[in-house]
Coordinates of C-alpha atoms in Angstrom, one line a residue:
X1003 CA -9.4 65.0 17.7
X1004 CA -7.6 64.1 14.5
X1005 CA -10.1 61.3 13.7
X1006 CA -12.8 64.0 13.5
X1007 CA -10.9 65.9 10.8
X1008 CA -11.2 65.4 7.1
X1009 CA -8.6 63.3 5.3
X1010 CA -7.5 66.5 3.5
X1011 CA -6.9 68.2 6.8
X1012 CA -5.1 65.2 8.3
X1013 CA -2.8 64.9 5.3
X1014 CA -2.0 68.6 5.5
X1015 CA -1.3 68.6 9.3
X1016 CA 0.7 65.4 8.9
X1017 CA 2.8 67.0 6.2
X1018 CA 3.3 70.1 8.2
X1019 CA 4.4 68.2 11.2
X1020 CA 6.9 66.2 9.1
X1021 CA 8.1 69.5 7.6
X1022 CA 8.5 71.0 11.1
X1023 CA 10.8 68.1 12.2
X1024 CA 12.8 68.2 8.9
X1025 CA 13.2 72.0 9.0
X1026 CA 14.1 72.1 12.7
X1027 CA 16.9 69.6 12.1
X1028 CA 18.1 71.5 9.1
X1029 CA 18.0 74.9 10.9
X1030 CA 19.9 73.6 13.9
X1031 CA 22.5 72.0 11.6
X1032 CA 22.9 75.3 9.7
X1033 CA 23.2 77.3 12.8
X1034 CA 25.7 75.0 14.4
X1035 CA 27.8 75.1 11.2
X1036 CA 27.7 78.9 10.9
X1037 CA 28.5 79.3 14.6
X1038 CA 31.5 77.0 14.2
X1039 CA 32.7 79.0 11.2
X1040 CA 32.4 82.3 13.1
X1041 CA 34.2 80.9 16.1
X1042 CA 37.0 79.6 13.9
X1043 CA 37.2 83.0 12.2
X1044 CA 37.5 84.8 15.6
X1045 CA 40.3 82.4 16.8
X1046 CA 42.1 82.7 13.4
X1047 CA 42.1 86.5 13.7
X1048 CA 43.4 86.3 17.3
X1049 CA 46.2 84.0 16.2
X1050 CA 47.0 86.4 13.5
X1051 CA 47.4 89.1 16.1
X1052 CA 49.9 86.9 18.0
X1053 CA 52.0 85.9 14.9
X1054 CA 53.4 89.4 14.3
X1055 CA 54.6 89.7 17.9
X1056 CA 55.9 86.1 18.0
X1057 CA 57.9 86.8 14.8
X1058 CA 59.4 90.0 16.4
X1059 CA 60.3 88.2 19.6
X1060 CA 62.0 85.4 17.7
X1061 CA 64.0 87.9 15.6
X1062 CA 65.0 90.2 18.5
X1063 CA 64.3 88.6 21.9
X1064 CA 66.2 91.4 23.7
X1065 CA 64.2 94.3 22.2
X1066 CA 61.2 95.9 23.9
X1067 CA 57.9 95.3 22.2
X1068 CA 55.9 98.1 20.8
X1069 CA 52.3 99.0 21.7
X1070 CA 50.0 96.8 19.5
X1071 CA 47.7 99.7 18.8
X1072 CA 44.0 100.4 19.5
X1073 CA 41.6 97.5 19.3
X1074 CA 44.2 94.8 19.6
X1075 CA 43.9 92.8 22.8
X1076 CA 47.3 91.4 23.7
X1077 CA 49.1 90.1 26.8
X1078 CA 52.8 89.3 26.6
X1079 CA 54.9 88.0 29.5
X1080 CA 58.7 87.9 29.2
X1081 CA 60.9 85.0 30.5
X1082 CA 61.7 87.0 33.7
X1083 CA 58.0 87.4 34.5
X1084 CA 57.6 91.0 33.5
X1085 CA 54.6 91.9 31.4
X1086 CA 55.8 93.8 28.3
X1087 CA 52.4 94.3 26.6
X1088 CA 49.0 94.3 28.2
X1089 CA 45.9 95.6 26.4
X1090 CA 43.6 92.9 27.8
X1091 CA 40.5 93.7 29.8
X1092 CA 40.9 93.5 33.5
X1093 CA 39.0 90.2 34.0
X1094 CA 40.9 88.4 31.3
X1095 CA 44.2 89.8 32.6
X1096 CA 43.6 88.4 36.1
X1097 CA 42.9 85.0 34.6
X1098 CA 46.0 85.0 32.5
X1099 CA 48.4 86.3 35.2
X1100 CA 48.2 83.1 37.1
X1101 CA 48.4 80.8 34.0
X1102 CA 51.6 79.2 32.6
X1103 CA 52.1 79.8 28.9
X1104 CA 50.6 77.2 26.6
X1105 CA 49.5 76.8 23.1
X1106 CA 45.8 76.7 23.7
X1107 CA 42.4 78.3 23.1
X1108 CA 39.8 79.3 25.6
X1109 CA 36.6 81.4 26.0
X1110 CA 36.2 84.1 28.6
X1111 CA 33.1 86.0 29.6
X1112 CA 33.6 89.7 30.3
X1113 CA 30.5 91.5 31.7
X1114 CA 28.2 89.5 29.5
X1115 CA 30.4 89.6 26.4
X1116 CA 32.3 86.5 25.2
X1117 CA 36.0 86.6 24.1
X1118 CA 38.0 84.0 22.3
X1119 CA 41.5 83.9 24.0
X1120 CA 44.4 82.2 22.1
X1121 CA 47.7 81.4 23.8
X1122 CA 51.1 80.7 22.4
X1123 CA 54.6 79.9 23.8
X1124 CA 57.7 81.2 22.1
X1125 CA 61.1 79.7 23.1
X1126 CA 64.1 81.9 22.7
X1127 CA 67.7 82.0 23.9
X1128 CA 66.6 84.3 26.7
X1129 CA 63.9 82.0 27.8
X1130 CA 60.2 81.2 27.2
X1131 CA 57.8 83.9 26.3
X1132 CA 54.0 83.6 26.9
X1133 CA 51.8 85.4 24.5
X1134 CA 48.0 85.8 24.6
X1135 CA 45.6 87.5 22.2
X1136 CA 41.8 87.9 22.5
X1137 CA 39.0 88.7 20.1
X1138 CA 35.5 89.7 21.0
X1139 CA 32.7 87.4 19.7
X1140 CA 30.2 90.2 19.7
X1141 CA 30.1 90.6 16.0
X1142 CA 29.7 86.8 15.6
X1143 CA 26.8 86.8 18.2
X1144 CA 25.1 89.6 16.3
X1145 CA 25.5 87.7 13.0
X1146 CA 24.1 84.6 14.6
X1147 CA 21.1 86.5 16.0
X1148 CA 20.4 87.9 12.5
X1149 CA 20.8 84.5 11.1
X1150 CA 18.4 83.1 13.6
X1151 CA 15.8 85.7 12.7
X1152 CA 16.2 85.0 9.0
X1153 CA 16.0 81.2 9.5
X1154 CA 12.9 81.4 11.6
X1155 CA 11.1 83.7 9.2
X1156 CA 12.2 81.7 6.3
X1157 CA 11.1 78.5 8.0
X1158 CA 7.7 79.9 8.8
X1159 CA 7.3 81.1 5.2
X1160 CA 8.3 77.7 3.9
X1161 CA 6.0 75.9 6.3
X1162 CA 3.1 78.1 5.2
X1163 CA 3.9 77.4 1.6
X1164 CA 4.3 73.7 2.3
X1165 CA 1.0 73.6 4.1
X1166 CA -0.8 75.3 1.2
X1167 CA 0.9 73.0 -1.3
X1168 CA -0.1 69.9 0.8
X1169 CA -3.7 71.1 0.9
X1170 CA -3.8 71.7 -2.8
X1171 CA -2.2 68.4 -3.6
X1172 CA -4.4 66.5 -1.2
X1173 CA -7.5 68.2 -2.7
X1174 CA -6.3 67.2 -6.2
X1175 CA -5.6 63.6 -5.1
X1176 CA -9.0 63.3 -3.3
X1177 CA -11.0 64.9 -6.1
X1178 CA -11.8 61.5 -7.7
X1179 CA -13.0 60.3 -4.3
X1180 CA -15.4 63.3 -4.2
X1181 CA -16.7 62.4 -7.6
X1182 CA -17.2 58.9 -6.5
X1183 CA -19.1 60.1 -3.4
X1184 CA -21.4 62.3 -5.5
X1185 CA -22.0 59.4 -7.9
X1186 CA -22.7 57.1 -4.9
X1187 CA -25.4 59.6 -3.7
X1188 CA -27.0 59.4 -7.2
X1189 CA -26.8 55.6 -7.0
X1190 CA -28.6 55.6 -3.7
X1191 CA -31.5 57.5 -5.3
X1192 CA -31.4 55.5 -8.5
X1193 CA -29.7 52.1 -8.3
X1194 CA -29.7 51.8 -12.1
X1195 CA -27.7 55.0 -12.5
X1196 CA -24.6 53.0 -13.5
X1197 CA -21.2 52.6 -11.7
X1198 CA -18.7 54.7 -9.9
X1199 CA -16.4 56.8 -12.2
X1200 CA -13.0 55.2 -12.8
X1201 CA -10.2 57.7 -13.5
X1202 CA -7.7 57.3 -16.4
X1203 CA -4.8 56.8 -13.9
X1204 CA -4.3 53.2 -12.8
X1205 CA -3.8 54.2 -9.2
X1206 CA -5.2 53.0 -5.8
X1207 CA -8.3 55.1 -6.2
X1208 CA -9.1 53.7 -9.7
X1209 CA -8.6 50.2 -8.3
X1210 CA -10.9 51.0 -5.4
X1211 CA -13.5 52.3 -7.9
X1212 CA -13.2 49.1 -10.0
X1213 CA -13.6 46.9 -6.9
X1214 CA -16.6 48.9 -5.7
X1215 CA -18.2 48.7 -9.2
X1216 CA -17.7 44.9 -9.1
X1217 CA -19.3 44.9 -5.7
X1218 CA -22.2 47.0 -6.9
X1219 CA -22.7 44.6 -9.9
X1220 CA -22.9 41.6 -7.5
X1221 CA -25.3 43.5 -5.2
X1222 CA -27.5 44.4 -8.2
X1223 CA -27.5 40.8 -9.4
X1224 CA -28.3 39.6 -5.9
X1225 CA -31.0 42.1 -5.6
X1226 CA -32.5 41.2 -9.0
X1227 CA -32.3 37.5 -8.0
X1228 CA -34.1 38.2 -4.7
X1229 CA -36.7 40.2 -6.5
X1230 CA -37.2 37.6 -9.1
X1231 CA -37.3 34.9 -6.4
X1232 CA -40.0 36.8 -4.4
X1233 CA -42.0 37.4 -7.6
X1234 CA -41.7 33.8 -8.7
X1235 CA -42.4 32.5 -5.2
X1236 CA -45.5 34.7 -4.9
X1237 CA -46.7 33.4 -8.2
X1238 CA -46.0 29.8 -7.5
X1239 CA -47.5 29.9 -3.9
X1240 CA -50.7 31.6 -5.0
X1241 CA -52.1 28.6 -6.7
X1242 CA -51.4 25.9 -4.0
X1243 CA -52.5 28.3 -1.3
X1244 CA -55.8 29.0 -3.2
X1245 CA -56.3 25.2 -3.6
X1246 CA -55.5 24.6 0.1
X1247 CA -58.0 27.3 1.1
X1248 CA -60.7 25.8 -1.1
X1249 CA -60.0 22.3 0.3
X1250 CA -60.3 23.6 3.8
X1251 CA -63.6 25.4 3.0
X1252 CA -64.9 22.2 1.5
X1253 CA -63.8 20.3 4.6
X1254 CA -65.9 22.7 6.7
X1255 CA -68.9 21.8 4.5
X1256 CA -68.2 18.1 5.0
X1257 CA -68.2 18.0 8.8
X1258 CA -71.2 15.7 8.7
X1259 CA -69.7 13.3 6.2
X1260 CA -66.7 11.5 7.6
X1261 CA -65.6 10.0 4.4
X1262 CA -65.8 13.3 2.4
X1263 CA -64.0 15.1 5.3
X1264 CA -61.2 12.6 5.2
X1265 CA -60.8 13.0 1.4
X1266 CA -60.6 16.8 1.8
X1267 CA -58.0 16.4 4.6
X1268 CA -55.9 14.0 2.6
X1269 CA -56.0 16.4 -0.4
X1270 CA -55.1 19.3 2.0
X1271 CA -52.1 17.3 3.3
X1272 CA -50.9 16.8 -0.3
X1273 CA -51.1 20.6 -0.9
X1274 CA -49.3 21.2 2.4
X1275 CA -46.5 18.7 1.3
X1276 CA -46.2 20.6 -2.0
X1277 CA -45.9 23.9 -0.2
X1278 CA -43.3 22.5 2.2
X1279 CA -41.3 21.0 -0.7
X1280 CA -41.5 24.3 -2.5
X1281 CA -40.3 26.3 0.6
X1282 CA -37.5 23.8 1.2
X1283 CA -36.3 24.1 -2.4
X1284 CA -36.5 27.8 -2.3
X1285 CA -34.5 28.0 1.0
X1286 CA -31.8 25.6 -0.3
X1287 CA -31.5 27.5 -3.6
X1288 CA -31.2 30.8 -1.8
X1289 CA -28.4 29.4 0.3
X1290 CA -26.6 28.0 -2.7
X1291 CA -26.8 31.3 -4.6
X1292 CA -25.6 33.4 -1.6
X1293 CA -22.0 33.8 -0.7
X1294 CA -21.6 30.0 -0.4
X1295 CA -20.2 28.0 2.5
X1296 CA -17.1 26.0 1.8
X1297 CA -18.0 22.3 1.2
X1298 CA -16.2 19.4 2.6
X1299 CA -14.6 17.4 -0.3
X1300 CA -15.8 13.9 -1.0
X1301 CA -13.9 10.9 -2.2
X1302 CA -15.0 8.7 -5.1
X1303 CA -15.9 5.9 -2.7
X1304 CA -18.2 8.3 -0.8
X1305 CA -19.9 9.4 -4.0
X1306 CA -20.5 5.8 -5.1
X1307 CA -22.1 5.1 -1.7
X1308 CA -24.3 8.1 -2.0
X1309 CA -25.4 7.1 -5.5
X1310 CA -26.4 3.7 -4.3
X1311 CA -28.4 5.2 -1.5
X1312 CA -30.2 7.5 -3.9
X1313 CA -31.0 4.6 -6.2
X1314 CA -32.5 2.7 -3.3
X1315 CA -34.7 5.8 -2.4
X1316 CA -35.7 6.2 -6.1
X1317 CA -36.8 2.5 -6.3
X1318 CA -39.2 3.1 -3.4
X1319 CA -40.7 6.0 -5.4
X1320 CA -40.8 3.9 -8.5
X1321 CA -42.9 1.1 -7.0
X1322 CA -46.2 3.0 -7.5
X1323 CA -45.6 3.4 -11.2
X1324 CA -44.0 0.1 -11.7
X1325 CA -40.8 1.8 -13.1
X1326 CA -37.5 0.1 -13.2
X1327 CA -34.5 2.0 -11.8
X1328 CA -31.2 0.5 -12.8
X1329 CA -27.6 1.7 -12.2
X1330 CA -24.0 1.0 -13.1
X1331 CA -20.7 2.0 -11.6
X1332 CA -17.4 2.0 -13.5
X1333 CA -15.0 4.1 -11.5
X1334 CA -11.3 4.0 -10.5
X1335 CA -9.3 5.9 -7.9
X1336 CA -11.5 5.5 -4.8
X1337 CA -9.4 8.1 -2.9
X1338 CA -9.7 10.8 -5.5
X1339 CA -11.3 14.0 -4.0
X1340 CA -14.1 16.2 -5.5
X1341 CA -15.3 19.6 -4.4
X1342 CA -18.8 18.5 -3.5
X1343 CA -20.3 17.4 -0.3
X1344 CA -21.5 13.8 0.0
X1345 CA -25.1 14.8 0.9
X1346 CA -25.1 17.5 -1.8
X1347 CA -24.2 14.9 -4.4
X1348 CA -27.0 12.7 -3.0
X1349 CA -29.4 15.6 -3.4
X1350 CA -28.4 16.0 -7.0
X1351 CA -29.0 12.3 -7.8
X1352 CA -32.3 12.3 -5.8
X1353 CA -33.6 15.3 -7.8
X1354 CA -32.6 13.9 -11.2
X1355 CA -34.0 10.4 -10.5
X1356 CA -37.3 11.7 -9.1
X1357 CA -37.7 13.9 -12.2
X1358 CA -37.0 11.0 -14.4
X1359 CA -39.4 8.7 -12.6
X1360 CA -42.1 11.4 -12.8
X1361 CA -41.5 11.8 -16.5
X1362 CA -41.6 8.1 -17.7
X1363 CA -44.8 6.1 -18.3
X1364 CA -45.7 3.0 -16.3
X1365 CA -43.2 0.2 -16.7
X1366 CA -40.7 2.7 -17.9
X1367 CA -36.9 2.5 -17.3
X1368 CA -34.6 5.0 -15.5
X1369 CA -30.9 4.3 -15.6
X1370 CA -28.2 6.0 -13.5
X1371 CA -24.5 5.4 -14.3
X1372 CA -21.3 6.8 -12.7
X1373 CA -18.0 6.5 -14.5
X1374 CA -14.5 7.9 -14.5
X1375 CA -13.1 10.1 -17.2
X1376 CA -9.7 11.8 -17.4
X1377 CA -9.7 14.4 -14.7
X1378 CA -13.1 13.7 -13.1
X1379 CA -16.3 11.8 -12.8
X1380 CA -19.4 11.6 -15.1
X1381 CA -22.9 11.0 -13.7
X1382 CA -25.5 10.2 -16.3
X1383 CA -29.3 9.8 -15.7
X1384 CA -31.2 8.5 -18.6
X1385 CA -34.9 7.7 -19.0
X1386 CA -37.3 6.5 -21.8
X1387 CA -39.9 9.2 -21.2
X1388 CA -41.2 11.8 -23.7
X1389 CA -38.1 14.1 -23.2
X1390 CA -38.3 17.9 -23.3
X1391 CA -39.0 20.4 -26.1
X1392 CA -35.8 21.5 -27.7
X1393 CA -36.8 25.2 -27.2
X1394 CA -37.1 24.6 -23.4
X1395 CA -33.7 22.9 -22.9
X1396 CA -31.7 26.2 -22.6
X1397 CA -34.1 27.3 -19.8
X1398 CA -34.4 24.0 -18.0
X1399 CA -32.2 25.1 -15.1
X1400 CA -34.0 28.4 -14.5
X1401 CA -36.1 28.7 -11.4
X1402 CA -39.8 27.8 -11.6
X1403 CA -39.3 26.8 -15.2
X1404 CA -41.4 23.9 -16.6
X1405 CA -41.8 22.5 -20.1
X1406 CA -45.2 22.8 -21.7
X1407 CA -45.8 19.1 -22.2
X1408 CA -46.6 16.1 -20.2
X1409 CA -43.2 15.6 -18.6
X1410 CA -44.1 17.4 -15.4
X1411 CA -47.8 18.4 -15.7
X1412 CA -48.9 15.3 -14.0
X1413 CA -46.6 15.7 -11.0
X1414 CA -47.2 19.4 -10.2
X1415 CA -43.5 20.0 -9.8
X1416 CA -42.4 23.4 -8.6
X1417 CA -39.8 23.9 -11.3
X1418 CA -37.0 24.2 -8.7
X1419 CA -35.4 20.7 -8.9
X1420 CA -33.1 21.4 -11.8
X1421 CA -32.3 24.9 -10.5
X1422 CA -31.1 23.3 -7.3
X1423 CA -29.1 20.7 -9.2
X1424 CA -27.5 23.4 -11.3
X1425 CA -26.6 25.6 -8.3
X1426 CA -25.0 22.6 -6.5
X1427 CA -22.9 21.6 -9.5
X1428 CA -21.8 25.2 -10.2
X1429 CA -20.7 25.6 -6.6
X1430 CA -18.5 22.5 -6.9
X1431 CA -16.9 23.7 -10.2
X1432 CA -18.6 21.1 -12.3
X1433 CA -21.0 21.3 -15.2
X1434 CA -24.4 19.8 -16.0
X1435 CA -26.2 19.5 -19.4
X1436 CA -29.2 17.7 -20.8
X1437 CA -30.3 16.6 -24.2
X1438 CA -33.0 14.5 -25.7
X1439 CA -31.8 10.9 -26.3
X1440 CA -34.7 9.7 -28.4
X1441 CA -36.5 8.4 -26.5
X1442 CA -36.2 10.1 -23.2
X1443 CA -34.0 12.7 -21.6
X1444 CA -30.3 12.3 -20.8
X1445 CA -28.8 14.5 -18.0
X1446 CA -25.0 14.5 -17.8
X1447 CA -23.1 15.8 -14.8
X1448 CA -19.3 16.3 -14.8
X1449 CA -17.3 16.8 -11.6
X1450 CA -13.7 17.8 -11.9
X1451 CA -11.2 16.1 -9.6
X1452 CA -9.5 18.4 -7.1

């Protein structure tokens, strides 16, 4: 039931329930205190009635006591057992006749009315006197009844006021949330509307708004990346798909010519390989730019092993162009850890070496070196190709970006290789940069030690 109510209503009801408990304890404590005071007052008055007779007995024990007067309830028994004064109600008298004198206090009910009875013993030369005085608690009962009514009415008024105040305060506290909700509705209709309002007070609601705004920014950026990825992918896929379609159409026309058909099928396989590589790179880049899965750290020894494996693979690619692939390793601290997976590092080296091999001319040279620097490792890939236009260098790691010269035009690259490299290195906390070395291009990767 409570879960279906609004937060404002739940806060108000909770506050009222707490107030009910506190007020109940306070009212009971007040009533008990007042009742104690009234009972003490009644017993004090009864003792006062006794004192005057006790003083008279002590002064003149042989004299006969006078009538106490109307309204004074008294019972006095002489040492010889005779009752000299008796103005007690019948029920109380029957109870006192069979009691020995004692300094005590008791309560007696007489036909629904309570009496406080106070006893006292007076020792004289003639013997021991027993004195009893009684006071009706009717006036105290009436006073308590009036107090109960006043306390109940006052408590109800206070609860009503407390409930209204709680509702108003809860409404004021939740007003920023309502503004955030209305703004969120506008954001749903127009994502570019901006962020949620952040109040001037640095409270929990303002912190929530700031956190949600940061989340919205990340969602917008992710959405923009996805839109850009889809747009770029559609643009990049259109050409190879058109080429593949044309190649298949030509293959249909060459069914009677086995050699021509074989050439078209080989060309189609190349187009399919290019599409497959493009799809693989797009998938990997999408995974890297998403939330990101924690990577198992790698040691220096593992990275060196992966570098040598990448060099071996690159040499197989370089045979067709008669390109030399050289490498050098100058590292220390084989047990040092780095926040990059071994296979991810191999993918970085593979991409950089394949790009370099594609860029250099026949009988060119590509060099990979791995060295230690204070606090990390440095990977450097250098080639003696034509390099890149200076204006393109700031955009080299953008998706589907390619320089407008011969560096990649002959290879038909997708423009995702460096984007994948940049994403992998960013996720590991490192940095990657490139510059023209005159001749060729120099790519420098720095990995900080964990």
